[in-house]
Coordinates of C-alpha atoms in Angstrom, one line a residue:
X118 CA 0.0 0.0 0.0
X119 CA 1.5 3.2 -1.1
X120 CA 1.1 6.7 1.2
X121 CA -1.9 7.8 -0.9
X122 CA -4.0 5.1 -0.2
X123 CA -3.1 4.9 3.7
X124 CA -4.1 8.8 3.5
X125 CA -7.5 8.0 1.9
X126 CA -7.8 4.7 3.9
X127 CA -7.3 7.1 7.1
X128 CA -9.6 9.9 6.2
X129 CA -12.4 7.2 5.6
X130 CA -11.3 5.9 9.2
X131 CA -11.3 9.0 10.4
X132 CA -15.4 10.0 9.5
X133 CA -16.1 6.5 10.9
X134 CA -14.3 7.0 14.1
X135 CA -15.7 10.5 14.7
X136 CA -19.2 9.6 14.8
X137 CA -18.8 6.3 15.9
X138 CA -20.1 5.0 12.8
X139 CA -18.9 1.6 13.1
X140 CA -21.6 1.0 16.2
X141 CA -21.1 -2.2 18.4
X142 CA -20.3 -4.2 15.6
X143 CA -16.8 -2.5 14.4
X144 CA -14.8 -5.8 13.9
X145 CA -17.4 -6.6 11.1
X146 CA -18.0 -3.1 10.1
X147 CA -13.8 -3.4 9.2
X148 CA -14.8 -6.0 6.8
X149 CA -17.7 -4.7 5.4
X150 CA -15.7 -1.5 4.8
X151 CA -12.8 -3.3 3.1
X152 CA -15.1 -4.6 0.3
X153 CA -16.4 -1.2 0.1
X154 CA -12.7 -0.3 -0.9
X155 CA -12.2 -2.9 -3.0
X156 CA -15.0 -1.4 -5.3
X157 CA -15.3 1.7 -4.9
X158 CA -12.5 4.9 -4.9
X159 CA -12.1 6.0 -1.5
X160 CA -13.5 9.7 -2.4
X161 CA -16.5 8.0 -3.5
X162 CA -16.7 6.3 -0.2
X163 CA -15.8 9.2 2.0
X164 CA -18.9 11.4 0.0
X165 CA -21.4 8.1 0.7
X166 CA -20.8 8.0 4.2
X167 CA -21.3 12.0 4.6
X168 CA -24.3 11.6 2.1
X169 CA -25.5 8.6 4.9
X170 CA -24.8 10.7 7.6
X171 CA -26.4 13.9 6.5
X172 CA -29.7 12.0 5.6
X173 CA -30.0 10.6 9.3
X174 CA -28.4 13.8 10.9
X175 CA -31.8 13.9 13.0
X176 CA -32.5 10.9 13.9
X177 CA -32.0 10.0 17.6
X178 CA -30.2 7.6 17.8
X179 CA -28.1 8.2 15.2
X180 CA -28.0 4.6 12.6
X181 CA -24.9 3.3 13.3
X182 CA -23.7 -0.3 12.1
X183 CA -24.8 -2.4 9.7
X184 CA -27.5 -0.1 8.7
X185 CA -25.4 2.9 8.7
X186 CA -22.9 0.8 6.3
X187 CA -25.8 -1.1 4.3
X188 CA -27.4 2.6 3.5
X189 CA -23.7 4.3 2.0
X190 CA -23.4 1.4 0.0
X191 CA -26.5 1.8 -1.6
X192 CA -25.8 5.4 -2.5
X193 CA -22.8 3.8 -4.3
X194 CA -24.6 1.5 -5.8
X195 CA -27.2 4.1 -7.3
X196 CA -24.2 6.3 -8.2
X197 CA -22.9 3.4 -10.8
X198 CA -25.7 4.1 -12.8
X199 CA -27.0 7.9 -12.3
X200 CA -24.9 10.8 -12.2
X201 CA -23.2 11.8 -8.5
X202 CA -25.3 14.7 -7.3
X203 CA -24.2 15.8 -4.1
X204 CA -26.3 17.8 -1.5
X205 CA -23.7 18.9 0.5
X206 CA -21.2 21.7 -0.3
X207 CA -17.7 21.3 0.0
X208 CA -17.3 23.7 3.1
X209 CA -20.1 21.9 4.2
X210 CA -18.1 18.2 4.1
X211 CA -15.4 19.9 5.9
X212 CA -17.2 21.3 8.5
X213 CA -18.5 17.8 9.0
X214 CA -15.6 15.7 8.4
X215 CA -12.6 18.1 9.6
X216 CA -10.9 17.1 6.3
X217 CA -10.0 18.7 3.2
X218 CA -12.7 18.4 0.7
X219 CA -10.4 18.6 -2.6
X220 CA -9.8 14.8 -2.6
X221 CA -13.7 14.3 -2.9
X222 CA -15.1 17.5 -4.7
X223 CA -11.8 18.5 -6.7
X224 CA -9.9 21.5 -6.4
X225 CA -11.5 24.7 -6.7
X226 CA -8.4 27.1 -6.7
X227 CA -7.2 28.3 -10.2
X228 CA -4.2 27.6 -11.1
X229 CA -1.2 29.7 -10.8
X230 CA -0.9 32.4 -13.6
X231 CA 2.7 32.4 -15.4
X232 CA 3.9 34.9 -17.6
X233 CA 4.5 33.9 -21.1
X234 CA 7.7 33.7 -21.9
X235 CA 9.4 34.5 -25.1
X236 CA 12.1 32.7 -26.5
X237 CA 14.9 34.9 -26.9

């Protein structure tokens, strides 16, 4: 595994972790989440889960576990065949995550302007 993917493995970790997504039943949740990876990109992943967690935000108590996991992964599965549409905005994911929202939503900065230079 190269730095990249232990990044992205960590941030997905991370959402889990923060919300205690993983319920009582985090040993299987591990391996319900690895064959989430093994399909899916890991920005796809980290957008379900906020997607998931966004759609329960009010519900008391919060679906954790299995459901939790079983509901993201049906947002990935609808997102094979229809086009991603988010409802949450990128400042939005980072105020609920903590992370930098560039890995899932892209870079919105413009690149740096250069001078064109003439050959002498």
């Amino acid at each position: 595994m190269d730095i990249q993917e232990e990044i992205n493995r960590q941030r997905v970790k991370h959402i889990i972790s923060s919300y205690q997504l993983g319920g009582s039943e985090a040993d299987q949740m591990e391996l319900y989440l690895k064959e989430l990876v093994e399909t899916y990109p890991m920005p796809l992943i980290e957008l379900a889960l906020v997607e998931t967690l966004v759609d329960h935000w009010l519900t008391v108590p919060l679906v954790r576990g299995r459901d939790f996991f079983s509901q993201a992964h049906d947002k990935l599965k609808h997102w094979e065949n229809q086009p991603i549409v988010s409802t949450i905005t990128p400042e939005q994911f980072q105020q609920i995550t903590g992370l930098d929202p560039s890995p899932v939503f892209g870079s919105t900065e413009k690149p740096p302007t250069r001078p064109i230079v003439h050959p002498s």
